[in-house]
mmCIF file of C-alpha atoms in Angstrom:
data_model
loop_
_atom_site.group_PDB
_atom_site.id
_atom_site.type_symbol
_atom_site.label_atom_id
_atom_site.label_comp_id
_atom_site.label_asym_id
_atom_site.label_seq_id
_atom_site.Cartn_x
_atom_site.Cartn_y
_atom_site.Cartn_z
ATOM 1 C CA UNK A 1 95.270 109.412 109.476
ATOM 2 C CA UNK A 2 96.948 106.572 107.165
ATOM 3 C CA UNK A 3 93.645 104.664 107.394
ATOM 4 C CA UNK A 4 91.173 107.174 106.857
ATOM 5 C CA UNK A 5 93.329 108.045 104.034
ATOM 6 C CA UNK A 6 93.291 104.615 102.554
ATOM 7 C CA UNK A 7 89.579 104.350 103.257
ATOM 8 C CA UNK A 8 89.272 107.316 100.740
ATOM 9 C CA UNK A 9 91.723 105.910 98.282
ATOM 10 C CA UNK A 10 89.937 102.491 98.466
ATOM 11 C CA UNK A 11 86.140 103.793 97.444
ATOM 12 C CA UNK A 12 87.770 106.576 94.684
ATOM 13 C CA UNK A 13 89.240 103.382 93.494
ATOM 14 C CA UNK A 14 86.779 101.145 93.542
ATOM 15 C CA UNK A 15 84.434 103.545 92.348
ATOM 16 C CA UNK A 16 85.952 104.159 88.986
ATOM 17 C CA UNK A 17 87.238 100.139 88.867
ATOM 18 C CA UNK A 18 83.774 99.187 88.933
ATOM 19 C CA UNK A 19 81.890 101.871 87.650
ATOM 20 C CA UNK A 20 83.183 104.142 85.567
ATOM 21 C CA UNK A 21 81.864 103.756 82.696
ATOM 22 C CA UNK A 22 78.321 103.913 84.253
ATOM 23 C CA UNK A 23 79.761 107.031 85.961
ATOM 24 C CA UNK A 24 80.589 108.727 82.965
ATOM 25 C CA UNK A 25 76.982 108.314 81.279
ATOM 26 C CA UNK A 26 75.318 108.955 84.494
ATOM 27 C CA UNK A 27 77.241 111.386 85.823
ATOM 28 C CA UNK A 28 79.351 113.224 83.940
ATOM 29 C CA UNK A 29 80.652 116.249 86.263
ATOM 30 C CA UNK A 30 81.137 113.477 89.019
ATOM 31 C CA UNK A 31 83.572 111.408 86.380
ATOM 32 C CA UNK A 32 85.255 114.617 85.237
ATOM 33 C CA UNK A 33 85.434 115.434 88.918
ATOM 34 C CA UNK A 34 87.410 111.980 89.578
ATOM 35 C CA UNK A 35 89.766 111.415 86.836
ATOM 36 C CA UNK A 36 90.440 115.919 87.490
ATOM 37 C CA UNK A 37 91.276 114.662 90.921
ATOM 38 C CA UNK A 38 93.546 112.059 89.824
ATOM 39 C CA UNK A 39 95.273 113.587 87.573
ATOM 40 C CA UNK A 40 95.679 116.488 90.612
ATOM 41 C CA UNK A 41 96.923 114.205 92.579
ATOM 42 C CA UNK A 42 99.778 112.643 90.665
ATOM 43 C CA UNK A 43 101.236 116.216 89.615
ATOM 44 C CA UNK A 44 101.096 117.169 93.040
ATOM 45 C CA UNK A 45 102.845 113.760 94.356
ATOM 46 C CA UNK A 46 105.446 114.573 91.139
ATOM 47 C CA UNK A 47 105.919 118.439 92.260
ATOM 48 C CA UNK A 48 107.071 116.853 95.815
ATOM 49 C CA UNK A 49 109.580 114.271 94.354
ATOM 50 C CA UNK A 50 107.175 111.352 93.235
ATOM 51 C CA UNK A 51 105.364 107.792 94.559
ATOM 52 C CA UNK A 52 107.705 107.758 97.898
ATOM 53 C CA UNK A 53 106.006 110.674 99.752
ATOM 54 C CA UNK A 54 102.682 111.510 98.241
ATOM 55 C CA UNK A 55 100.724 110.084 100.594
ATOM 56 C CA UNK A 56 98.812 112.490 102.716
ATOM 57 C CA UNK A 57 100.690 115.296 101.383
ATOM 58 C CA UNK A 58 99.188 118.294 101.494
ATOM 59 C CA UNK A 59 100.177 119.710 98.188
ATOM 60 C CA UNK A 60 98.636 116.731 96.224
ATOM 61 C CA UNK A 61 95.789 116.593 98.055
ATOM 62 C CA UNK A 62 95.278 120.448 97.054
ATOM 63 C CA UNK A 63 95.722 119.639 93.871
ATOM 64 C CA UNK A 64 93.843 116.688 93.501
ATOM 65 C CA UNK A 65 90.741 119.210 94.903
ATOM 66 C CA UNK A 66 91.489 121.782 92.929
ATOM 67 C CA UNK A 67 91.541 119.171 89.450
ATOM 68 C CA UNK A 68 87.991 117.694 90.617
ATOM 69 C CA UNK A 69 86.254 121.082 91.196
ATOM 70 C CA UNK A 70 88.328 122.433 87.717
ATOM 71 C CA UNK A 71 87.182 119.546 85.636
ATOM 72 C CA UNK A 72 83.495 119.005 87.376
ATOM 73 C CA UNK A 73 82.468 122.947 86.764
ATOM 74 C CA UNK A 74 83.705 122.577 83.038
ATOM 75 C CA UNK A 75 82.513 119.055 82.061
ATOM 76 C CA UNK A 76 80.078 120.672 79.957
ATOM 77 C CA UNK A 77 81.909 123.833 78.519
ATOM 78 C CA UNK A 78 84.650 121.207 76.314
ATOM 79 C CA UNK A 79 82.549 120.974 73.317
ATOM 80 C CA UNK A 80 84.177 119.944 70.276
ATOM 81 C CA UNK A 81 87.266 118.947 72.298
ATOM 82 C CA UNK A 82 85.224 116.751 75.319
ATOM 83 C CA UNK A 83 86.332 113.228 74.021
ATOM 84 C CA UNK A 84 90.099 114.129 73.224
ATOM 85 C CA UNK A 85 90.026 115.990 77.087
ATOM 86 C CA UNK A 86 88.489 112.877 78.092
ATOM 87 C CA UNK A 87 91.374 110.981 76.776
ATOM 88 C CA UNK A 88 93.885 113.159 78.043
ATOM 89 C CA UNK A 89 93.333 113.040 81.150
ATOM 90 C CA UNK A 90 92.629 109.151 81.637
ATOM 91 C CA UNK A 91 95.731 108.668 79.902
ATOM 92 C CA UNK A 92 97.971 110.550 82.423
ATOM 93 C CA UNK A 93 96.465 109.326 85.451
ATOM 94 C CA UNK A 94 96.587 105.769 84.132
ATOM 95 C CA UNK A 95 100.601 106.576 82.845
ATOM 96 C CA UNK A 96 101.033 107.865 85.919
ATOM 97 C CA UNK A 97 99.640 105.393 87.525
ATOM 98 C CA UNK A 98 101.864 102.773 85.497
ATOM 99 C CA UNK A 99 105.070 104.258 86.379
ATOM 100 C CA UNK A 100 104.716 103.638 90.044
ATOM 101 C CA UNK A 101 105.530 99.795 88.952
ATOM 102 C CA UNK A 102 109.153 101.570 87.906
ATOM 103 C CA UNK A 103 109.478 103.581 90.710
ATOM 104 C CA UNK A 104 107.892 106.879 90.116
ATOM 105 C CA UNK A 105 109.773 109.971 90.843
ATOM 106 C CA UNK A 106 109.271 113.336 88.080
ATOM 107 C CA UNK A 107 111.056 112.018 85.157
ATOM 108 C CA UNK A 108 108.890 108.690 84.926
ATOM 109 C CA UNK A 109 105.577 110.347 86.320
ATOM 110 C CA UNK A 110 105.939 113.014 83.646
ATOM 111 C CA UNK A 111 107.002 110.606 80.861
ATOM 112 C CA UNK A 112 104.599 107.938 81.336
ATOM 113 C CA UNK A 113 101.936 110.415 82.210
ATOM 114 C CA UNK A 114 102.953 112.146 79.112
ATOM 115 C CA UNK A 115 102.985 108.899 77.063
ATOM 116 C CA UNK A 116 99.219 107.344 78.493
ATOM 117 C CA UNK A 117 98.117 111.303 77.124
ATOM 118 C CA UNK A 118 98.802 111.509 73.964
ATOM 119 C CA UNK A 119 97.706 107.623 73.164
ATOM 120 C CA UNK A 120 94.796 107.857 75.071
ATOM 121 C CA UNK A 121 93.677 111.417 73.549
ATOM 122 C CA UNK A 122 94.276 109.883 70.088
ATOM 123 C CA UNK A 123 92.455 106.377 70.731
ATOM 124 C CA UNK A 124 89.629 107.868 72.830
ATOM 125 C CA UNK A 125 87.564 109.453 70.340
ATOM 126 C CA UNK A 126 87.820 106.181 67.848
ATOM 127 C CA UNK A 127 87.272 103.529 70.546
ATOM 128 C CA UNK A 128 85.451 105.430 73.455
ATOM 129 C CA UNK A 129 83.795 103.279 75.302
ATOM 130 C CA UNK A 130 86.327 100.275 75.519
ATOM 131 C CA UNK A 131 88.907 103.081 76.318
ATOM 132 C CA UNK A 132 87.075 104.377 79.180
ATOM 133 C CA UNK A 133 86.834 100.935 80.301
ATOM 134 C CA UNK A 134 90.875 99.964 80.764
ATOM 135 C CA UNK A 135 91.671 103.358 81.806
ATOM 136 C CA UNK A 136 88.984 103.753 84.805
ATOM 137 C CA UNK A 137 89.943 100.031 85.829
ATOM 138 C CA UNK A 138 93.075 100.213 86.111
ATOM 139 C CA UNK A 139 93.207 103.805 87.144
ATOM 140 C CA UNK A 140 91.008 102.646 89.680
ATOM 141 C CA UNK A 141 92.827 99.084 90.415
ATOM 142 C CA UNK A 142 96.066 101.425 91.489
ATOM 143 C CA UNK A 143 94.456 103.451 93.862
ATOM 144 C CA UNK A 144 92.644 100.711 95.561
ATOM 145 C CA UNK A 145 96.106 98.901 95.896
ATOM 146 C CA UNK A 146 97.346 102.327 97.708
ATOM 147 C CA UNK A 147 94.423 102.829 99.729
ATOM 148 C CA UNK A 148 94.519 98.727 100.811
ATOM 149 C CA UNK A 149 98.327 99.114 101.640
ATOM 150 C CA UNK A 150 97.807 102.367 103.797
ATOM 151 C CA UNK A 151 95.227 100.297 105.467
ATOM 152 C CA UNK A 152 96.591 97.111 106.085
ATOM 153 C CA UNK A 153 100.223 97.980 105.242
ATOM 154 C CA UNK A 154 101.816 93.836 106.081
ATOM 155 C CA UNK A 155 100.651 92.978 102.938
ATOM 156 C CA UNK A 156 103.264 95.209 101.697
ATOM 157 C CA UNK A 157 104.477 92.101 99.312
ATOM 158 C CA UNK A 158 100.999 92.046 97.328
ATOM 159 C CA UNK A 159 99.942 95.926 97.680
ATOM 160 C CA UNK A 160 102.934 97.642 97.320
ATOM 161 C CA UNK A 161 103.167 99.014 93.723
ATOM 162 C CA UNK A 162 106.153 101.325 94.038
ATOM 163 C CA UNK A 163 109.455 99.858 92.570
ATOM 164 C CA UNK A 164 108.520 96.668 92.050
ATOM 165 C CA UNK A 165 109.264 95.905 88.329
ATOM 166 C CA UNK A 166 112.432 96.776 88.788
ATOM 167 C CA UNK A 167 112.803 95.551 92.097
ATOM 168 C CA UNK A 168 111.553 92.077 90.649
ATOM 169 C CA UNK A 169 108.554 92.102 93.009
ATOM 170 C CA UNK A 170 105.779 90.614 90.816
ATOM 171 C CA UNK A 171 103.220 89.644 93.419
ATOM 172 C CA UNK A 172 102.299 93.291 93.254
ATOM 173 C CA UNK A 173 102.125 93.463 89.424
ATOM 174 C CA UNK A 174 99.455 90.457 89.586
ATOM 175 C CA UNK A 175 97.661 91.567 91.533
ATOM 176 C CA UNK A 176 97.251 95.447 89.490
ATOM 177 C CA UNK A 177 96.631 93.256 86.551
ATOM 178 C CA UNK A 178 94.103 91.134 88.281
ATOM 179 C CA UNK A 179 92.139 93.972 89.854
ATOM 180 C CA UNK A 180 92.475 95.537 86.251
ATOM 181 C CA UNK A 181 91.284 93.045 84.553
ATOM 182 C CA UNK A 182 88.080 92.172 87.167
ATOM 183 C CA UNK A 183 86.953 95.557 86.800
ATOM 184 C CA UNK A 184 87.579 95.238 83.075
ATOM 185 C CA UNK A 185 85.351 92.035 83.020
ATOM 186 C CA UNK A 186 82.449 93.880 84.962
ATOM 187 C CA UNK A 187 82.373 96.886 83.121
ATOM 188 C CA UNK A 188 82.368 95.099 79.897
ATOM 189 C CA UNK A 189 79.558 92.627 81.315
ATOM 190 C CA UNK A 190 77.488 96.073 81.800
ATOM 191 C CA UNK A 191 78.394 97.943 78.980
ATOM 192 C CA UNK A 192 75.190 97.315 76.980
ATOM 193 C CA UNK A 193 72.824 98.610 79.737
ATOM 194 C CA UNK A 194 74.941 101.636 81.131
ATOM 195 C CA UNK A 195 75.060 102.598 77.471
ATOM 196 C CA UNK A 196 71.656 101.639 76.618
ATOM 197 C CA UNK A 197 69.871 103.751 79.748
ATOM 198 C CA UNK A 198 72.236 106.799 78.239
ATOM 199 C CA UNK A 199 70.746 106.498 74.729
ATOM 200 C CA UNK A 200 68.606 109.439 74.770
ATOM 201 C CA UNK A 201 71.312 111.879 74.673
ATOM 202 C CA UNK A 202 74.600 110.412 73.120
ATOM 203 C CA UNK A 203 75.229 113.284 71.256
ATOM 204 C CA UNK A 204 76.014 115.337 74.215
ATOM 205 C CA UNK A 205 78.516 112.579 75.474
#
């Protein structure tokens, strides 16, 4: 169960590492549909007592369902508020996300989740595409480091996010910065023709 569990974790993270930008002009439900899920996921892994036992739990997996069919059936019903939802909820999965590397539990989930929110709703709208970029790679980066350790869990010492800036395990941290960075690099290297094949319609974005 722990590896098809990581398999999922790894292509929902690769998928919005590498692609999410491209996802979000191409496919908008779909990218609602993934950061919805995310963000499902992390409340439901902070209802149950944060990043130690969300893992196949069945509450944040309901959740995280529930947030990607919410946010997919209403990606086109946010108008004038789309870009500052957008922001929202990239910002609390990627604050979320973040406080992993301090150990999780509800009071960091909830304050770093709160935190990446409110930044990310406010920078969103005035820097949208470069903002979609960090959040959806290192959104992504995270749960590709989850779904790798689930997978092949004795590289615990360069997969394991939970704890380890306090902890002082930094092999971890380079490695969420590296994979955040390389999908960075990529997404930026494609920005011009993602954007450019969405042209017709940016008005609706």
């Amino acid at each position: 169960m722990n590896i098809l569990i990581g398999i999922l974790l790894l292509v929902w993270g690769l998928g919005l590492m590498a692609f999410g930008l491209w996802v979000f002009y191409a496919l908008l439900p779909l990218w609602y549909g993934m950061f919805g899920a995310l963000a499902g996921f992390y409340i439901g892994s902070l209802i149950t007592g944060g990043a130690a036992g969300w893992v196949g739990n069945v509450l944040a997996w309901t959740l995280a369902i529930a947030g990607a069919a919410l946010f997919a059936g209403l990606s086109y019903k946010f108008e004038p508020y789309r870009r500052m939802i957008i922001g929202l909820l990239m910002g609390f999965s990627l604050g979320a996300a973040l406080a992993a590397l301090f150990g999780g539990g509800v009071f960091l989930t909830a304050l770093f989740g709160g935190i990446g929110a409110v930044i990310f709703a406010i920078l969103v709208p005035l820097y949208f595409d470069p903002m979609i970029i960090v959040g959806s790679s290192f959104s992504g980066a995270a749960l590709v480091m989850d779904g790798a350790l689930l997978i092949l869990p004795f590289l615990a010492f360069l997969l394991d996010r939970s704890g380890a800036a306090p902890l002082g395990r930094f092999l971890p941290i380079v490695v969420y910065i590296v994979l955040g960075a390389a999908g960075m690099g990529w997404q930026f290297v494609n920005l011009r023709r993602w954007v450019g094949a969405a042209a017709p319609a940016p008005a609706n974005r």
